[in-house]
Short mmCIF file of C-alpha atoms in Angstrom, two decimals:
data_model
loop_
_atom_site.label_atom_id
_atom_site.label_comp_id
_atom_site.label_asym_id
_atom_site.label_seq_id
_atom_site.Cartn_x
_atom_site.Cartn_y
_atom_site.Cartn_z
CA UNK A 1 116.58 142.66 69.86
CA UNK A 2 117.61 145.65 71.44
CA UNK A 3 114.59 145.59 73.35
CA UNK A 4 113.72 141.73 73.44
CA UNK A 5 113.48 140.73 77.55
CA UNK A 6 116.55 139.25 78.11
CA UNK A 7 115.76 138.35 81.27
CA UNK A 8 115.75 134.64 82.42
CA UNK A 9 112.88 132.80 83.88
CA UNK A 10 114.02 133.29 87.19
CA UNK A 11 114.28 137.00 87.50
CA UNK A 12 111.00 137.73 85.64
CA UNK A 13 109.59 135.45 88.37
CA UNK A 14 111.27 136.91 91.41
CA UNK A 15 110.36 140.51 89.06
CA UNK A 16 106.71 139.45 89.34
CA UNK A 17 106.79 138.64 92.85
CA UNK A 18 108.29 141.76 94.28
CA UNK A 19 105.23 143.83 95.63
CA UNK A 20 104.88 147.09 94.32
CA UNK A 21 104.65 149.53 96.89
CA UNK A 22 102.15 151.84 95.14
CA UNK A 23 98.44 151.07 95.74
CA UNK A 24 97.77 151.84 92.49
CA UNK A 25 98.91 148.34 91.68
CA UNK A 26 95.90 146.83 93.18
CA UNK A 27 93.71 149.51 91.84
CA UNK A 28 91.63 147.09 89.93
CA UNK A 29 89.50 150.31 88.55
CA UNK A 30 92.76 151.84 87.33
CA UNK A 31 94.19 148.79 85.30
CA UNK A 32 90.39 148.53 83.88
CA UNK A 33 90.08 152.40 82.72
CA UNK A 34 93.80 151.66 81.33
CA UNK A 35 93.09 149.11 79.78
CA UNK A 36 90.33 150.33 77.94
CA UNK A 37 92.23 153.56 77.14
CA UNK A 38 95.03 151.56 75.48
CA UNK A 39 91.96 149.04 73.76
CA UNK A 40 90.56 152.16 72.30
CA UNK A 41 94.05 152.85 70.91
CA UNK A 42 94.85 156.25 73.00
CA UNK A 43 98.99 157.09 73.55
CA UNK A 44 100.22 156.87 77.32
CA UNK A 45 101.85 160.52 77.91
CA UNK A 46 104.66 160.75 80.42
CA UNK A 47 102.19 162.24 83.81
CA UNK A 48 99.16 160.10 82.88
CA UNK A 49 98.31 157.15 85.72
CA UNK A 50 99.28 154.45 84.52
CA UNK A 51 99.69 151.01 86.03
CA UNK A 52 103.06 150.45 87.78
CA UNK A 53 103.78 147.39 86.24
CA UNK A 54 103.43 148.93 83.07
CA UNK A 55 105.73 151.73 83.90
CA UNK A 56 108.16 149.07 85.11
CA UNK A 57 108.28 146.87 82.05
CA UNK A 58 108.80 150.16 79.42
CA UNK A 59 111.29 151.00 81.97
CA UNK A 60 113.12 148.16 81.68
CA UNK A 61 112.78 147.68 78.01
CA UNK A 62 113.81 151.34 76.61
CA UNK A 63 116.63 151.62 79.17
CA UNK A 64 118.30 148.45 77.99
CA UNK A 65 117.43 149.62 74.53
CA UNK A 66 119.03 152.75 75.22
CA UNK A 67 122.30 150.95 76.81
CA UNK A 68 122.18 148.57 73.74
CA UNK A 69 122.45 151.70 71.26
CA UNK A 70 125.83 153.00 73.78
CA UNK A 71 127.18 149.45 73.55
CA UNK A 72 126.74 149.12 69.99
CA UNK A 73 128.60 152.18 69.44
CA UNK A 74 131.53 149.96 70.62
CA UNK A 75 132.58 147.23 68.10
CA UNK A 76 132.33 150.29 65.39
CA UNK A 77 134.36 152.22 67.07
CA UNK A 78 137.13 150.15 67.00
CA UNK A 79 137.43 150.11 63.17
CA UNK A 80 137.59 154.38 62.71
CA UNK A 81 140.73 154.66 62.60
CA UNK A 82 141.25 151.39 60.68
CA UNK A 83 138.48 152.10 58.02
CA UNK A 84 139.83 151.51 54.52
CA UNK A 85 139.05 154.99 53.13
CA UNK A 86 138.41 158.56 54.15
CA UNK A 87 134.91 157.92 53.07
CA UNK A 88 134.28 154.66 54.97
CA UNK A 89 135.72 156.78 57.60
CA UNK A 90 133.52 159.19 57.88
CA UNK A 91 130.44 157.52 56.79
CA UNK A 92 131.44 155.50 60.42
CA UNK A 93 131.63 158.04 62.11
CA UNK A 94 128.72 159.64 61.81
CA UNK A 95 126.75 155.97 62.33
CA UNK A 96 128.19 156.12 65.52
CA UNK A 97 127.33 159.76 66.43
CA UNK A 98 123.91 158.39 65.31
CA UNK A 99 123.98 155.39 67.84
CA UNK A 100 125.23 157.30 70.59
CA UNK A 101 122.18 159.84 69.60
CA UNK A 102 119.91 156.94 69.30
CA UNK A 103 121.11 155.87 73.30
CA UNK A 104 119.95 159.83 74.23
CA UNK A 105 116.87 159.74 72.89
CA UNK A 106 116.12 156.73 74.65
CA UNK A 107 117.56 157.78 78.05
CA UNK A 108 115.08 160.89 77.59
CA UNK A 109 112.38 158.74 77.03
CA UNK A 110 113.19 156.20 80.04
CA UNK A 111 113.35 159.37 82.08
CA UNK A 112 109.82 160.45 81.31
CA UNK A 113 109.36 157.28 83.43
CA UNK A 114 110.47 158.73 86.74
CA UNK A 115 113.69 157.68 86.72
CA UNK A 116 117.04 159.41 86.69
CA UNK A 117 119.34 159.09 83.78
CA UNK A 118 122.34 159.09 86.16
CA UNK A 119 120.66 155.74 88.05
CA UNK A 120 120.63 154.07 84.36
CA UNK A 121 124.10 154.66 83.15
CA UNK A 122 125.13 153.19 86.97
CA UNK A 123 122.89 150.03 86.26
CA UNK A 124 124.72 149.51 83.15
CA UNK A 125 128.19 150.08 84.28
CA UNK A 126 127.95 147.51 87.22
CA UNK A 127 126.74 145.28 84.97
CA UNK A 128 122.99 145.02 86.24
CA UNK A 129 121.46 146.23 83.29
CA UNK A 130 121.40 144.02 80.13
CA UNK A 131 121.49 144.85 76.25
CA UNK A 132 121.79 142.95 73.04
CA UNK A 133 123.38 140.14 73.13
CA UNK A 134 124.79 141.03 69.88
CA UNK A 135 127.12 143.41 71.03
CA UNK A 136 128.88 141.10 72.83
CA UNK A 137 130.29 139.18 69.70
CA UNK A 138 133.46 140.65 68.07
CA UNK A 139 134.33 142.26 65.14
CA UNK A 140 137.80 141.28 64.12
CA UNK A 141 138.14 142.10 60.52
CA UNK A 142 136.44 145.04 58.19
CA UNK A 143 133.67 143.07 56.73
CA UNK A 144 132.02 142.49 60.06
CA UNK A 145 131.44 146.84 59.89
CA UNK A 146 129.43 145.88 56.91
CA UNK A 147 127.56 142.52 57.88
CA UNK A 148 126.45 144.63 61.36
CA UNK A 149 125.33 147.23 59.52
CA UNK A 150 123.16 145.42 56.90
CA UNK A 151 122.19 142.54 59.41
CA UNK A 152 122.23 144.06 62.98
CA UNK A 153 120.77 147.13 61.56
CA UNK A 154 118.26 145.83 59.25
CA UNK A 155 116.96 143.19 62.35
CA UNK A 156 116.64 146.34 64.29
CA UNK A 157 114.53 148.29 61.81
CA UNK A 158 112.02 145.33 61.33
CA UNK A 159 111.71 145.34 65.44
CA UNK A 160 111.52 148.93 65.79
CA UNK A 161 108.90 149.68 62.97
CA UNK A 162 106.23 148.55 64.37
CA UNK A 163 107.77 150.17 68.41
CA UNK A 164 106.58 153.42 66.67
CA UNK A 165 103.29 152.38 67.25
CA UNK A 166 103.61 151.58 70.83
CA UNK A 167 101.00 152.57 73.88
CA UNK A 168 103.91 154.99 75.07
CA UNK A 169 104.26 158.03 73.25
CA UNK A 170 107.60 159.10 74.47
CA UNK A 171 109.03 155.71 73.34
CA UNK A 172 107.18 155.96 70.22
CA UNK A 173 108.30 159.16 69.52
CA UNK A 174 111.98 158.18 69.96
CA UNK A 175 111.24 155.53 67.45
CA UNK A 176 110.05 157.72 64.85
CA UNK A 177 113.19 159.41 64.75
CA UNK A 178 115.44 156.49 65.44
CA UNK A 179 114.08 154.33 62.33
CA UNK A 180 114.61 157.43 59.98
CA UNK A 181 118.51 157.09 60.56
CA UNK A 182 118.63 153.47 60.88
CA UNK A 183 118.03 152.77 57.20
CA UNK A 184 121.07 155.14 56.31
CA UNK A 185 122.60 152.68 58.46
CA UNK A 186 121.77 149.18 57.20
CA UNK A 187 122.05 150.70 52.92
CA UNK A 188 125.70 152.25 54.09
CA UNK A 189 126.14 148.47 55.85
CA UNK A 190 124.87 146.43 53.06
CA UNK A 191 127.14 148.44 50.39
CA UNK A 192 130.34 147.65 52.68
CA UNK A 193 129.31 143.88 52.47
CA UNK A 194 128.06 144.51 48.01
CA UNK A 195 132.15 146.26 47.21
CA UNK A 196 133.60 143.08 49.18
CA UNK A 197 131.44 140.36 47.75
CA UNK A 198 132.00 142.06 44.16
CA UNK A 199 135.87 142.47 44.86
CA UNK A 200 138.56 140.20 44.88
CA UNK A 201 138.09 136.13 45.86
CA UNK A 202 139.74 136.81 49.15
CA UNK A 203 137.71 139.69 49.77
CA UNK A 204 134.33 138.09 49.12
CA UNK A 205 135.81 135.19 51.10
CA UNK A 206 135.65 137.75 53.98
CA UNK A 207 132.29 138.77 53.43
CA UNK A 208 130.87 135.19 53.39
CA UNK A 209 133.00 134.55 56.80
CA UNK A 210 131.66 137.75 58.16
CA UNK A 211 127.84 136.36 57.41
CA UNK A 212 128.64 133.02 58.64
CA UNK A 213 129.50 134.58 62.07
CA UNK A 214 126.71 137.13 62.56
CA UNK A 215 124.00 135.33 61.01
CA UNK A 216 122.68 133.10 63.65
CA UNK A 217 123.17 136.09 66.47
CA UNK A 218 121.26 138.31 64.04
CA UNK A 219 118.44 136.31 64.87
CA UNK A 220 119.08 135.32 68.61
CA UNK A 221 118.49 139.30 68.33
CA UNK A 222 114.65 138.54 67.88
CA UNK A 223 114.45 137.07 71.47
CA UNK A 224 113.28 133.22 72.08
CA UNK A 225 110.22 131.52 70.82
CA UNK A 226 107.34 133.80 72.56
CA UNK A 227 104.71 132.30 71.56
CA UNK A 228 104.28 130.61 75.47
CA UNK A 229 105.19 133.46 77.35
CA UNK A 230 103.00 135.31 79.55
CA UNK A 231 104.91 138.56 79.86
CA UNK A 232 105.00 138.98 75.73
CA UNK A 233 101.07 137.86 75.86
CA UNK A 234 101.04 141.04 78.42
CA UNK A 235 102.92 143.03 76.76
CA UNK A 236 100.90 142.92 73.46
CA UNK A 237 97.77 143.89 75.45
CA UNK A 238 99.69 146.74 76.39
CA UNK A 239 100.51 147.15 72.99
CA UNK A 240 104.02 147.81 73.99
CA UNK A 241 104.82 145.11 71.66
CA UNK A 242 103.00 144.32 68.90
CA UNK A 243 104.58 141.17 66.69
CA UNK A 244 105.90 138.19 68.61
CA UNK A 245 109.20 137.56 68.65
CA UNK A 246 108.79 134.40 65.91
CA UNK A 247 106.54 136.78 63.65
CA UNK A 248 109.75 139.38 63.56
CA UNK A 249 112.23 137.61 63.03
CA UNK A 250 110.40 135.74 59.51
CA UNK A 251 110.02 139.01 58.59
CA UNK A 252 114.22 139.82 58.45
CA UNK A 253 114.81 136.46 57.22
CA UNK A 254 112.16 136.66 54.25
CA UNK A 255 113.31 140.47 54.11
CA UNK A 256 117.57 139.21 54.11
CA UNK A 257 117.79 135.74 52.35
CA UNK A 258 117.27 137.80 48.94
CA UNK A 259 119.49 140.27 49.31
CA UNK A 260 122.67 138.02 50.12
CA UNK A 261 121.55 135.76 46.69
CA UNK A 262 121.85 138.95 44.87
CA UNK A 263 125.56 139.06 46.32
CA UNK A 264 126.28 135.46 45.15
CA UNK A 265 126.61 134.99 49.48
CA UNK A 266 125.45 131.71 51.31
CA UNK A 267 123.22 131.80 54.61
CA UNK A 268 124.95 129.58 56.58
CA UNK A 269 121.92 127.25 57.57
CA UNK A 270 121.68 124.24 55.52
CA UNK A 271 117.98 124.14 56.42
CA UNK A 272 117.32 127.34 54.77
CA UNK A 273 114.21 126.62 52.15
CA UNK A 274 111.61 128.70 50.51
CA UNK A 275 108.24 127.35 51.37
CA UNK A 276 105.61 128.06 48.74
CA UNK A 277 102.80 127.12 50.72
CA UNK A 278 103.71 129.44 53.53
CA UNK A 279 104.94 131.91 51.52
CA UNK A 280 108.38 132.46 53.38
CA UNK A 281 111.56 130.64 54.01
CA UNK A 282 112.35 128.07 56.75
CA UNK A 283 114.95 127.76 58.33
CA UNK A 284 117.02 125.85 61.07
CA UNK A 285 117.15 125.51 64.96
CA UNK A 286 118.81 128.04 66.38
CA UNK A 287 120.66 127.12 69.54
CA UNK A 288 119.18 128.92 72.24
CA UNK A 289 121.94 127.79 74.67
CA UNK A 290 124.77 130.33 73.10
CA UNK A 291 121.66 132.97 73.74
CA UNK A 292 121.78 132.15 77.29
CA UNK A 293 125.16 131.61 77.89
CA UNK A 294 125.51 134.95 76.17
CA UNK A 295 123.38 136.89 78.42
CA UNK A 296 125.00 135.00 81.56
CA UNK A 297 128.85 135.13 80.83
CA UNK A 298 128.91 138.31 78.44
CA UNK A 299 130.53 136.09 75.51
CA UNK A 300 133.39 136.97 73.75
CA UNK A 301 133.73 140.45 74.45
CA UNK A 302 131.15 141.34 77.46
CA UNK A 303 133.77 142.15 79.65
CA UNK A 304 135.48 144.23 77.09
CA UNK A 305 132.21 146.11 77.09
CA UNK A 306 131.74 147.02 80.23
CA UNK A 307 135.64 147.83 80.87
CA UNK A 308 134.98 150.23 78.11
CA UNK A 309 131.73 152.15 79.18
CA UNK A 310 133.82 152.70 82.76
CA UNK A 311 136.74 153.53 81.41
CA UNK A 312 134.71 156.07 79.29
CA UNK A 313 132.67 157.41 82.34
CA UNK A 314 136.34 157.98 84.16
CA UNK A 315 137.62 159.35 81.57
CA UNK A 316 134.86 162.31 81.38
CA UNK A 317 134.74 162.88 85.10
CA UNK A 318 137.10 165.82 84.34
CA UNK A 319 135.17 167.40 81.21
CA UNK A 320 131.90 167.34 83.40
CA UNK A 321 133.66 168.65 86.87
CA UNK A 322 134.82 171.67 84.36
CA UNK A 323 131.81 172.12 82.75
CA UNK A 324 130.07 172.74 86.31
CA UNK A 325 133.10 174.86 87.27
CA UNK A 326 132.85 177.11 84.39
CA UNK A 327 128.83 177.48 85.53
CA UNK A 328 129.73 178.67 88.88
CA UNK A 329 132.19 180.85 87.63
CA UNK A 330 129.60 182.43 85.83
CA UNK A 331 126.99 182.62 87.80
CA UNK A 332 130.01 184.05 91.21
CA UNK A 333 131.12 186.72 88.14
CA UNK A 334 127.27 187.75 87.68
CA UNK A 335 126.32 188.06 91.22
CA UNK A 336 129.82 190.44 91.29
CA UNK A 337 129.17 192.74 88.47
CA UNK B 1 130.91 166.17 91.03
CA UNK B 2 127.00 166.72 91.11
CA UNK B 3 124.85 163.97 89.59
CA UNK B 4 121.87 164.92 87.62
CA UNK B 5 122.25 167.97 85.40
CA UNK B 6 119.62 170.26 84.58
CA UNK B 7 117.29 168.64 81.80
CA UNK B 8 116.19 170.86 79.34
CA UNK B 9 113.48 170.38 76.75
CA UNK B 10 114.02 171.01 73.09
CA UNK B 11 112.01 172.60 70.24
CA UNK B 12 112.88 172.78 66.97
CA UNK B 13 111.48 174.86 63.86
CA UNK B 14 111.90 172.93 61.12
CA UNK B 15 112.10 176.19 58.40
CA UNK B 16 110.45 179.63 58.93
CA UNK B 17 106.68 179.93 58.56
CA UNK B 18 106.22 176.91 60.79
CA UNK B 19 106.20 176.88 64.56
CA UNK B 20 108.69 174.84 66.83
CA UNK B 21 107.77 171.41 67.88
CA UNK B 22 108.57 169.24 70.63
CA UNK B 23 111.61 167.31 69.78
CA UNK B 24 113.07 165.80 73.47
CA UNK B 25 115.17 166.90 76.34
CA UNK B 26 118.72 167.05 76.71
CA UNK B 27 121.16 167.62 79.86
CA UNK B 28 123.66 170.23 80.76
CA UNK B 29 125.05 172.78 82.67
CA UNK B 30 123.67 175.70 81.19
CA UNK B 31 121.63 177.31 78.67
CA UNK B 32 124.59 177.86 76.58
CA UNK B 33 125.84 173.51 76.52
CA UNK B 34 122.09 173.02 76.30
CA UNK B 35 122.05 174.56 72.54
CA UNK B 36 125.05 172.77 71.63
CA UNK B 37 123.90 169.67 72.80
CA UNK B 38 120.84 169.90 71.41
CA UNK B 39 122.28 171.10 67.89
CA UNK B 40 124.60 167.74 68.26
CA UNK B 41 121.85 165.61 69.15
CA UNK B 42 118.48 166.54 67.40
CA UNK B 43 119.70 168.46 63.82
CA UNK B 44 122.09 166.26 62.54
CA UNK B 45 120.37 166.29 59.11
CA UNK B 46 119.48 169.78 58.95
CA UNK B 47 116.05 169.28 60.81
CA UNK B 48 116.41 172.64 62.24
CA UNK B 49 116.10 176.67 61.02
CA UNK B 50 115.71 177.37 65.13
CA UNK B 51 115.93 175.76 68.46
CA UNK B 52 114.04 177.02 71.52
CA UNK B 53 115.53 175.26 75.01
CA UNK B 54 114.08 175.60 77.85
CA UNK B 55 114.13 174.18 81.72
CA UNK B 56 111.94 170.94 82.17
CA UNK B 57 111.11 172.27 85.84
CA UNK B 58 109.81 175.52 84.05
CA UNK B 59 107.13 174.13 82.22
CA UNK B 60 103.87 174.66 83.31
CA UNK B 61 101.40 171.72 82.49
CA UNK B 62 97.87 170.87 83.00
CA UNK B 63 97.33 168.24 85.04
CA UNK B 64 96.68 165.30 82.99
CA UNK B 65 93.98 164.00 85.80
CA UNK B 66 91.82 166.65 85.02
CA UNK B 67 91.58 166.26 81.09
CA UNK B 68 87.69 166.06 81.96
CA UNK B 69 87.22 168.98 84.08
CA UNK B 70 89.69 171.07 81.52
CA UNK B 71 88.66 169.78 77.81
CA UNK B 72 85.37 168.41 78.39
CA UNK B 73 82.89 171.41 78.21
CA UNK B 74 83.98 172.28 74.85
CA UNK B 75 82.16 168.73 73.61
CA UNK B 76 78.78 170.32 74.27
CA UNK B 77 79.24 173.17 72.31
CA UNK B 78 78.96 171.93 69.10
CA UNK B 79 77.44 175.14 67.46
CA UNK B 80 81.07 176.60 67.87
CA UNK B 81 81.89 174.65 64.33
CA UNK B 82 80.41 175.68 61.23
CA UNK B 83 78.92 172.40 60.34
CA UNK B 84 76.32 172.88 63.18
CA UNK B 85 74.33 174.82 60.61
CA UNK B 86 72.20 173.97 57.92
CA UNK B 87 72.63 176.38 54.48
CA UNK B 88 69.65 176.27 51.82
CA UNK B 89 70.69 174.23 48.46
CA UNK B 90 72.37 176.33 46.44
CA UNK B 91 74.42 178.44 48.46
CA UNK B 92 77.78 178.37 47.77
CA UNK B 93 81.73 179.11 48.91
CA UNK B 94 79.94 179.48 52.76
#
């Protein structure tokens, strides 16, 4: 997910290890008063003390969320001008007005945090910073605008629901508003993928190759198996999370398998069975070393990414250096009159 | 090329008759970008009758460390709310 760790075992190690340089990280009293603060269910605001560890981990998790939202704008963006009507057109275009909105709000909130937003964007364009993995498959024909809107969209929704809730109230707060535009996003995605799979053979043939290629990264999306890992455990005492990773993504598949029956579509997982007793579907393995290999080598179109965000950050150095000229202008005419 | 514009926090009225709210911060130059930005970024489905902007670095805030010093005293003054008091039966509308 957009704000799944996506770090490996080694870094969250070597993350761990790295001493803090504040003393409030060994401020045992601190951590307890936090603790029981966030117990009690009181919202962290931006000033209040807060463990540094804590402020590190939100840090980490809304900035990549907020790079994820910039990068997703990406493989959308390619289709605008390709879009099959003036509608589809401009229903695109606002989505991605909406992600790149989605990316500010969540740089705001990150920079509640202490840190610059100018530090972020650099972490993302040298490639330090992670986000989805998702992003990083491509979208080669017009279907795919669809299946990432109904999929990639609707797997965000479930995982940012319950982030509204979280101990952070700037993050929260972002959430709110993010998950109100995010369903415009995953209906407008989800009729894209309905006109195909109710048009012509070739064009429901389409559709069902467009699910067969994002359904298993839809759910890579959800993260890995948490239920043995010691950061999530942390995290939901923090109540930055609060659903493991396994728990979320049930929820999308329970939530999804439905609505592709209703569109005559096949999940691609030949494993995929409603279980009575459990009251939800099961469903395959999912091969965790694409996940990886995603993350490490960018995948299909990582590369891509990143050439686009700096080719995008070049291409504005003029439109800012104006934008400061015109202030001084201003403020040298003022100072004259 | 300077790095870190000026962040400026946002408030928007939803419709007259209700006051403006907190909605988050943008960047820019000047006061002027600041509204535009902030029309761009937080009204894009008519959320707004108003904005206010304003400079982050000229808010003034309490100092969230002393919540207890600040807030506290007004817990022991309970007879400040109207349930402190007891009204015979039968009164009514008080």
């Amino acid at each position: 997910m957009y704000s799944t760790d996506l770090r490996t075992d080694k870094e969250k190690k070597s993350a761990d290890q790295q001493v803090l340089p504040t003393s409030s990280q060994n401020d045992a009293k601190l951590w307890d008063a936090f603790q029981k603060r966030i117990d009690k269910g009181d919202v962290i605001e931006a000033k209040d003390a807060m463990p540094e560890k804590y402020r590190a981990t939100l840090l980490r998790q809304i900035s990549q969320h907020a790079h994820s939202e910039i990068v997703g704008q990406l493989p959308e963006g390619n289709w605008v001008t390709r879009a099959p009507t003036l509608k589809r057109k401009l229903i695109l275009l606002a989505k991605i007005q909406d992600e790149a909105g989605h990316g500010l709000y969540l740089y705001s909130a990150a920079e509640t945090l202490g840190r610059s937003r100018d530090d972020m964007v650099a972490d993302l364009l040298s490639g330090k910073a992670k986000y989805s993995t998702i992003f990083n498959y491509p979208a080669p024909c017009w279907a795919d605008i669809g299946t990432i809107g109904w999929l990639v969209d609707g797997a965000a929704i479930v995982n940012q629901i319950p982030l509204c809730r979280c101990s952070y109230g700037p993050y929260a707060r972002a959430m709110v508003r993010v998950c109100k535009e995010e369903s415009f996003h995953q209906r407008q995605g989800y009729e894209i993928v309905t006109t195909l799979a109710q048009g012509t053979p070739e064009q429901k043939a389409m559709a069902q190759d467009s699910l067969n290629r994002f359904w298993w990264p839809s759910l890579m999306m959800f993260g890995p198996s948490d239920s043995a890992s010691t950061h999530s455990s942390q995290n939901m005492k923090w109540k930055i999370k609060r659903h493991s990773n396994d728990v979320l993504r049930q929820r999308f598949i329970d939530a999804t398998v439905p609505q592709a029956e209703i569109l005559g579509l096949t999940i691609p997982d030949a494993d995929l069975k409603w279980n009575e007793k459990r009251g939800s579907y099961d469903f395959g393995d999912i091969d965790w070393t694409e996940f990886w290999a995603v993350i490490k080598d960018g995948g299909l179109c990582g590369k891509d990414r990143i050439r686009a965000r700096r080719a995008a950050a070049k291409d504005g150095v003029w439109v800012r250096a104006a934008a400061e000229a015109y202030v001084q202008k201003q403020s040298a005419k003022e100072q004259a009159a | 090329m300077t790095k870190n514009w000026h962040l400026y926090e946002v408030f928007i009225r939803s419709k007259n008759g209700l006051a403006h709210k907190h909605a988050g911060s943008v960047h820019a130059q000047d006061a002027e970008t600041a509204v535009l930005s902030a029309r761009d970024l937080y009204t894009r489905r008519g959320e707004a009758s108003s904005l206010w902007i304003m400079k982050s670095a000229d808010i003034i805030a309490s100092d969230p460390g002393e919540v207890g010093e600040l807030f506290d005293p007004a817990d022991d003054k309970i007879y400040r709310h109207p349930t402190f008091y007891t009204v015979p039966d039968g009164v009514k509308n008080m």
